[in-house]
Tab-separated table of C-alpha atoms in Angstrom:
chain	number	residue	atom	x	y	z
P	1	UNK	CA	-63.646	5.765	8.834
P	2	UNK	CA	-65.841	2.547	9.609
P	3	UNK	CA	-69.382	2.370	8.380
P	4	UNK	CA	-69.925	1.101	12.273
P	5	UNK	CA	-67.770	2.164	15.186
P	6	UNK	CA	-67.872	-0.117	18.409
P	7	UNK	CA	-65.047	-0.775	21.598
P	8	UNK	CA	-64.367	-4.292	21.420
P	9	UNK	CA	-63.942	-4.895	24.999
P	10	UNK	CA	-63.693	-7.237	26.639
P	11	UNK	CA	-66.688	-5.952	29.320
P	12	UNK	CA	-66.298	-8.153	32.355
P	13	UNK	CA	-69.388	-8.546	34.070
P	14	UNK	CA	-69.785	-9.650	37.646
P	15	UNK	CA	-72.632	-12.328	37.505
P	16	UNK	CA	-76.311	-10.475	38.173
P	17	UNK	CA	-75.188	-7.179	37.093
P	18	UNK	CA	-76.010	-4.738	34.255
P	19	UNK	CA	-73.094	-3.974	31.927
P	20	UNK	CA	-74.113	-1.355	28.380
P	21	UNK	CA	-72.142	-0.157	25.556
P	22	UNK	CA	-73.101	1.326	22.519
P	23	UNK	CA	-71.347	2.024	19.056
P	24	UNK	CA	-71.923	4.726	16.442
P	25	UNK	CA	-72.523	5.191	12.999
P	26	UNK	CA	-71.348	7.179	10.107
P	27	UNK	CA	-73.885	7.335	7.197
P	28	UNK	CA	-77.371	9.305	8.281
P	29	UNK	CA	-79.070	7.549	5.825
P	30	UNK	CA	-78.661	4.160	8.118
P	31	UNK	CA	-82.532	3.039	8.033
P	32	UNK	CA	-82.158	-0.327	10.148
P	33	UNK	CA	-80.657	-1.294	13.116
P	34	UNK	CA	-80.132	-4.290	15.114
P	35	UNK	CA	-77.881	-6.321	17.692
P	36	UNK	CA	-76.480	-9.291	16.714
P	37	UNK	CA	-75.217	-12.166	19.201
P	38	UNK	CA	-71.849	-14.681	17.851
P	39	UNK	CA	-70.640	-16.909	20.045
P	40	UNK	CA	-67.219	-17.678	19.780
P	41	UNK	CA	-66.481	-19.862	16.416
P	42	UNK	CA	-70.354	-19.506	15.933
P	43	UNK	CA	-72.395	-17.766	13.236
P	44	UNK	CA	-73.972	-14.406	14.262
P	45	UNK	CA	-77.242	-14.535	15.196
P	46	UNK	CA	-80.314	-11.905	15.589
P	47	UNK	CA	-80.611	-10.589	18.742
P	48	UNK	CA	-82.994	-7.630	18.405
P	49	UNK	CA	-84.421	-4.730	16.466
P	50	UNK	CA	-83.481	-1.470	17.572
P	51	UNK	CA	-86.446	1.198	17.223
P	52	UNK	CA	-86.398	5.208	17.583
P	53	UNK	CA	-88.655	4.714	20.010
P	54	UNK	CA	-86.588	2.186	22.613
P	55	UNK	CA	-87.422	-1.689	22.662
P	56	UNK	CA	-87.327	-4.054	25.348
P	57	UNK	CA	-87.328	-7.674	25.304
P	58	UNK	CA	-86.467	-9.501	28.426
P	59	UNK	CA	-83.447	-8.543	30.201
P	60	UNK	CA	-82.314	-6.732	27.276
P	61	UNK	CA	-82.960	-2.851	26.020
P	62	UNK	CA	-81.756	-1.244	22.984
P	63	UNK	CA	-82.021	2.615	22.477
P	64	UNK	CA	-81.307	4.551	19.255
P	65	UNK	CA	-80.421	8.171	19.308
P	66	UNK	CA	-80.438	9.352	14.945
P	67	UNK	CA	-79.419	12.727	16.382
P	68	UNK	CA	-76.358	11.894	17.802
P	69	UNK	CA	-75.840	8.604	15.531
P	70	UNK	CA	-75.274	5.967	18.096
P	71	UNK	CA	-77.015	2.788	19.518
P	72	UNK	CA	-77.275	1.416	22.327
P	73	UNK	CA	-77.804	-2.222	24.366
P	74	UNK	CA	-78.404	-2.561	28.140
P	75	UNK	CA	-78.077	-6.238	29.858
P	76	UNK	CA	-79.919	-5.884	33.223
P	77	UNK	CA	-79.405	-8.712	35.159
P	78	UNK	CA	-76.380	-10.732	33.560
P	79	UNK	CA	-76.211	-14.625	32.920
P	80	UNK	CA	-72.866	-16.644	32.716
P	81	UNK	CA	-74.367	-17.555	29.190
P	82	UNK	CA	-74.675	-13.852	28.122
P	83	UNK	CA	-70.866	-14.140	27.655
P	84	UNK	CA	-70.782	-13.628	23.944
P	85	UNK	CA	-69.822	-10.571	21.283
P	86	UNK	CA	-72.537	-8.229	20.557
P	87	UNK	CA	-71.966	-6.897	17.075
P	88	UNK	CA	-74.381	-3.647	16.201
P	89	UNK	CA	-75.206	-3.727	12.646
P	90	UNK	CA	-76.747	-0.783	10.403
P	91	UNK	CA	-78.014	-0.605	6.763
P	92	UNK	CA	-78.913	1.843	4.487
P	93	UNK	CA	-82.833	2.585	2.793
P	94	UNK	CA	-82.937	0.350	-0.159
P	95	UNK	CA	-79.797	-1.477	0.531
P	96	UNK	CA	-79.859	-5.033	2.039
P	97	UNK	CA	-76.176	-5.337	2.897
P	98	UNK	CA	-75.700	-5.383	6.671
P	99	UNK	CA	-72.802	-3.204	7.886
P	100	UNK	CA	-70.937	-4.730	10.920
P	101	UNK	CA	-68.910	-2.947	13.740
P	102	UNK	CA	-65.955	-5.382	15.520
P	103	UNK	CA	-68.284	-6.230	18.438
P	104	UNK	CA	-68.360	-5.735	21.956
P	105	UNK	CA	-66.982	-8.697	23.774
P	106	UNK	CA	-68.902	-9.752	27.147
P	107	UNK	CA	-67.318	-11.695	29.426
P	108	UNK	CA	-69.611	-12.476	32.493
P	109	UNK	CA	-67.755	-13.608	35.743
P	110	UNK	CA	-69.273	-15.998	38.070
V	1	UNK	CA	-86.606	-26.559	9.744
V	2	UNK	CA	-83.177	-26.826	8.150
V	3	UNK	CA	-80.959	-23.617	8.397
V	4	UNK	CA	-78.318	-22.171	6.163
V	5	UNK	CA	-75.749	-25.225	5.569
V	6	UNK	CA	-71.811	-24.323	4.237
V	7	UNK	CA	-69.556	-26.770	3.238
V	8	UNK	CA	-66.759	-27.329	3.590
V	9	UNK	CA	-66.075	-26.128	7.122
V	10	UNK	CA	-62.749	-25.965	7.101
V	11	UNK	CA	-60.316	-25.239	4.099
V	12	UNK	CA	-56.551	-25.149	4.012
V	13	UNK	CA	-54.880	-23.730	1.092
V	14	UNK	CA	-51.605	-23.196	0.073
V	15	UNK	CA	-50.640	-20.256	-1.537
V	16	UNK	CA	-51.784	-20.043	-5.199
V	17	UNK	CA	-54.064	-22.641	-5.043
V	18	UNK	CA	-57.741	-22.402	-5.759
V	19	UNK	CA	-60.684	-22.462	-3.555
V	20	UNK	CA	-64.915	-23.004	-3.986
V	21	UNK	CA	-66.657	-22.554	-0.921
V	22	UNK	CA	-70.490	-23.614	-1.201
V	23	UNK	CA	-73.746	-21.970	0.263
V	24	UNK	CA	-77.078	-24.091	1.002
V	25	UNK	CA	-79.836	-21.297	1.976
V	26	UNK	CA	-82.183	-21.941	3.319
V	27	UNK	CA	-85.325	-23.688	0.992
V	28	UNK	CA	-87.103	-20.127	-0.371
V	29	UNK	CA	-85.227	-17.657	0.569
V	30	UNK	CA	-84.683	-15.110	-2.408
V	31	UNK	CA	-81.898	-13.042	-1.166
V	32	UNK	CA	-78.202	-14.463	-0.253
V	33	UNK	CA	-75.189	-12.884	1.054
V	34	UNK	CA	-71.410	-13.560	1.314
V	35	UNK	CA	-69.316	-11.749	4.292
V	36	UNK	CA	-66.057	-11.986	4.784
V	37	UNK	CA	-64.899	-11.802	8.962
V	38	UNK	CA	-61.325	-12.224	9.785
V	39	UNK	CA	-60.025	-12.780	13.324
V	40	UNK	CA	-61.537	-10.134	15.977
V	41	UNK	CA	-63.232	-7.806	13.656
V	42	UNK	CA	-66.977	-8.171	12.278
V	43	UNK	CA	-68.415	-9.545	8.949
V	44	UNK	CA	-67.807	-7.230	5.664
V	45	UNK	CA	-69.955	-7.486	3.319
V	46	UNK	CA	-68.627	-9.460	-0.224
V	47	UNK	CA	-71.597	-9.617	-2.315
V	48	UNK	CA	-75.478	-10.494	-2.788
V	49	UNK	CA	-77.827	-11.987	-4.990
V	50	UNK	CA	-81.609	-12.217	-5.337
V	51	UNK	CA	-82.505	-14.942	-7.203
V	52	UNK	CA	-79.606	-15.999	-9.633
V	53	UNK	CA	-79.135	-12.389	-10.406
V	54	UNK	CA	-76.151	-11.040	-8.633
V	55	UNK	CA	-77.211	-7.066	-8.064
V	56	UNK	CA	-74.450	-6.395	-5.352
V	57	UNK	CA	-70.556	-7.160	-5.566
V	58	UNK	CA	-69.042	-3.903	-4.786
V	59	UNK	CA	-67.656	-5.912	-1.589
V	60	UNK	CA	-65.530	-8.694	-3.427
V	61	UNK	CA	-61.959	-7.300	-2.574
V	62	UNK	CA	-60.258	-8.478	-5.754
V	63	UNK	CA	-60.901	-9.776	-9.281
V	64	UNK	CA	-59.679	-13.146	-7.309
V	65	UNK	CA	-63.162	-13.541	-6.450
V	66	UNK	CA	-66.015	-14.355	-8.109
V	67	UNK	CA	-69.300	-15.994	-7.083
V	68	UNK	CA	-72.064	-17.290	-8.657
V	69	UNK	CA	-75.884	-18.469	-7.680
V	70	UNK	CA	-76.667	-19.945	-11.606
V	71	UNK	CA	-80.365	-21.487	-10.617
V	72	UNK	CA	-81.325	-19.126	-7.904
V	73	UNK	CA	-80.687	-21.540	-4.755
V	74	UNK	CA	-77.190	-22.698	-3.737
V	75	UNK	CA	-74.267	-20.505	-4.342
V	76	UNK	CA	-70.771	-20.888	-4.755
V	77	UNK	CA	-67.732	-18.332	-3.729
V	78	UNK	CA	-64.621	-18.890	-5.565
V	79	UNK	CA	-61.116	-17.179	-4.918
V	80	UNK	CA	-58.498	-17.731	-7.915
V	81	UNK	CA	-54.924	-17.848	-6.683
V	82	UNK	CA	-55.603	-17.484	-2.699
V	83	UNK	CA	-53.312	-15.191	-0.757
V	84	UNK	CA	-52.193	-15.431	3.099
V	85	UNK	CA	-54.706	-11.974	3.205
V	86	UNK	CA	-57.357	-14.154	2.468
V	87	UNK	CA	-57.362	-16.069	5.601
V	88	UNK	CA	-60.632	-15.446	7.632
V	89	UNK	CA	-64.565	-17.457	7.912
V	90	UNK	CA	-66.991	-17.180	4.579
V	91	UNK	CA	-70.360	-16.490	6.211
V	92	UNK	CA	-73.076	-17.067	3.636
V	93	UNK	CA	-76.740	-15.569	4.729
V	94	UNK	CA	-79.893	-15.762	3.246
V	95	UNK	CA	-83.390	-13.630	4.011
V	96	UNK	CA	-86.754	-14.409	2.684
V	97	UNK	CA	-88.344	-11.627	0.025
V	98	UNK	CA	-90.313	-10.365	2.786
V	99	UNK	CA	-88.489	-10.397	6.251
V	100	UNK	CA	-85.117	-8.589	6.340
V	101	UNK	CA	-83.261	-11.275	9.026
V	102	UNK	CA	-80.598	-12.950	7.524
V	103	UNK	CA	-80.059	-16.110	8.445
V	104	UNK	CA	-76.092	-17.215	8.975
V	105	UNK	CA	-74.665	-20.291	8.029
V	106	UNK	CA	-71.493	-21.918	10.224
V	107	UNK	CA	-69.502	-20.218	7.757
V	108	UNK	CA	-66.044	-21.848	6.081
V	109	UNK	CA	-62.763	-21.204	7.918
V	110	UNK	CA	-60.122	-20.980	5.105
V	111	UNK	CA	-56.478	-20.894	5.980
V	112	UNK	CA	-54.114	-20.048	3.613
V	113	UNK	CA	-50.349	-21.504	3.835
């Protein structure tokens, strides 16, 4: 089983709406948590923290639930350039390595 | 400021041949990383280094591969022998001792013949 579970997609968004998906993990002792951005034939890129306690920042919201072992990411509002691959990413306490799901592809539609 | 360079961008290969693929990190940055990410699926992790010491290479899928970071700053990935399996982008990342963000290079997209 993958360290990091997510369904690829593709999400097609209408243009100004709110589209979420979340993945799971496997290992409870995952310490960190964040959402990565990759554009396609890009590098990934940092797109947020993810905290127990919820974290906004702009249009975007992440939740993390340790009980049940999955994360979450909420795009209110959606821009044509928010078409990208989300990719949530976990690691362990006193491990650097990041562990990757496949990505959730976003496809917003004018 | 200058980000994480990798050269070269693109690599063909034929079968058997040999391959170094080269990290620039960025200027400080203790801690480097190597992921492998073939077509639709996310990076997996290859191996890590702080400083020239490598202390993680449980992720380097055969004794094809080797990499090396000799004075602490760029760092090299080589694959002996490449296969068609070996096909996907080398993403090399680098974090400062503090911060935990790693910092992604272009990557190299190797194709193997």
């Amino acid at each position: 089983r993958k360290e990091v579970e997510q369904d690829p997609g593709p999400f097609n968004v209408p243009e100004g709406a709110t589209v979420a998906f979340n993945c799971t993990y496997s290992n409870s002792a995952s310490q960190s948590f964040f959402w990565y951005r990759q554009d396609c034939r890009k590098e990934p890129k940092l797109l947020m923290s993810v905290y127990s306690s919820g974290n906004e920042d702009g249009r975007f919201t992440a939740q993390l639930n340790r009980a049940s072992q999955y994360i979450s990411l909420l795009i209110r509002d959606s821009k044509l350039s928010d078409s990208a691959t989300y990719l949530c990413v976990v690691t362990r306490a006193g491990n650097n390595r990041l562990a990757f799901g496949k990505g959730n592809q976003v496809v917003v539609i004018p | 400021g200058a980000g994480v360079s990798q050269s070269p961008r693109y690599k063909v290969a034929k079968r058997g041949q040999d391959v170094a693929l080269r990290c620039d990190p960025i200027s400080g940055h203790v801690s480097l990383f190597w992921y492998q990410q073939a077509l639709g699926q996310g990076p997996e992790f290859l191996t890590y280094f702080q400083n020239e010491a490598q202390l993680d290479k449980s992720g380097l899928p055969s004794d094809r591969f080797f990499a090396e970071r000799p004075e602490g700053s760029v760092s090299t990935l080589k694959i002996q022998r490449t296969q068609q399996e070996d096909s996907a982008v080398y993403l090399c990342a680098s974090s400062s001792d503090r911060g935990y963000e790693q910092y992604f290079g272009p990557g190299t997209r190797l194709t193997v013949t």
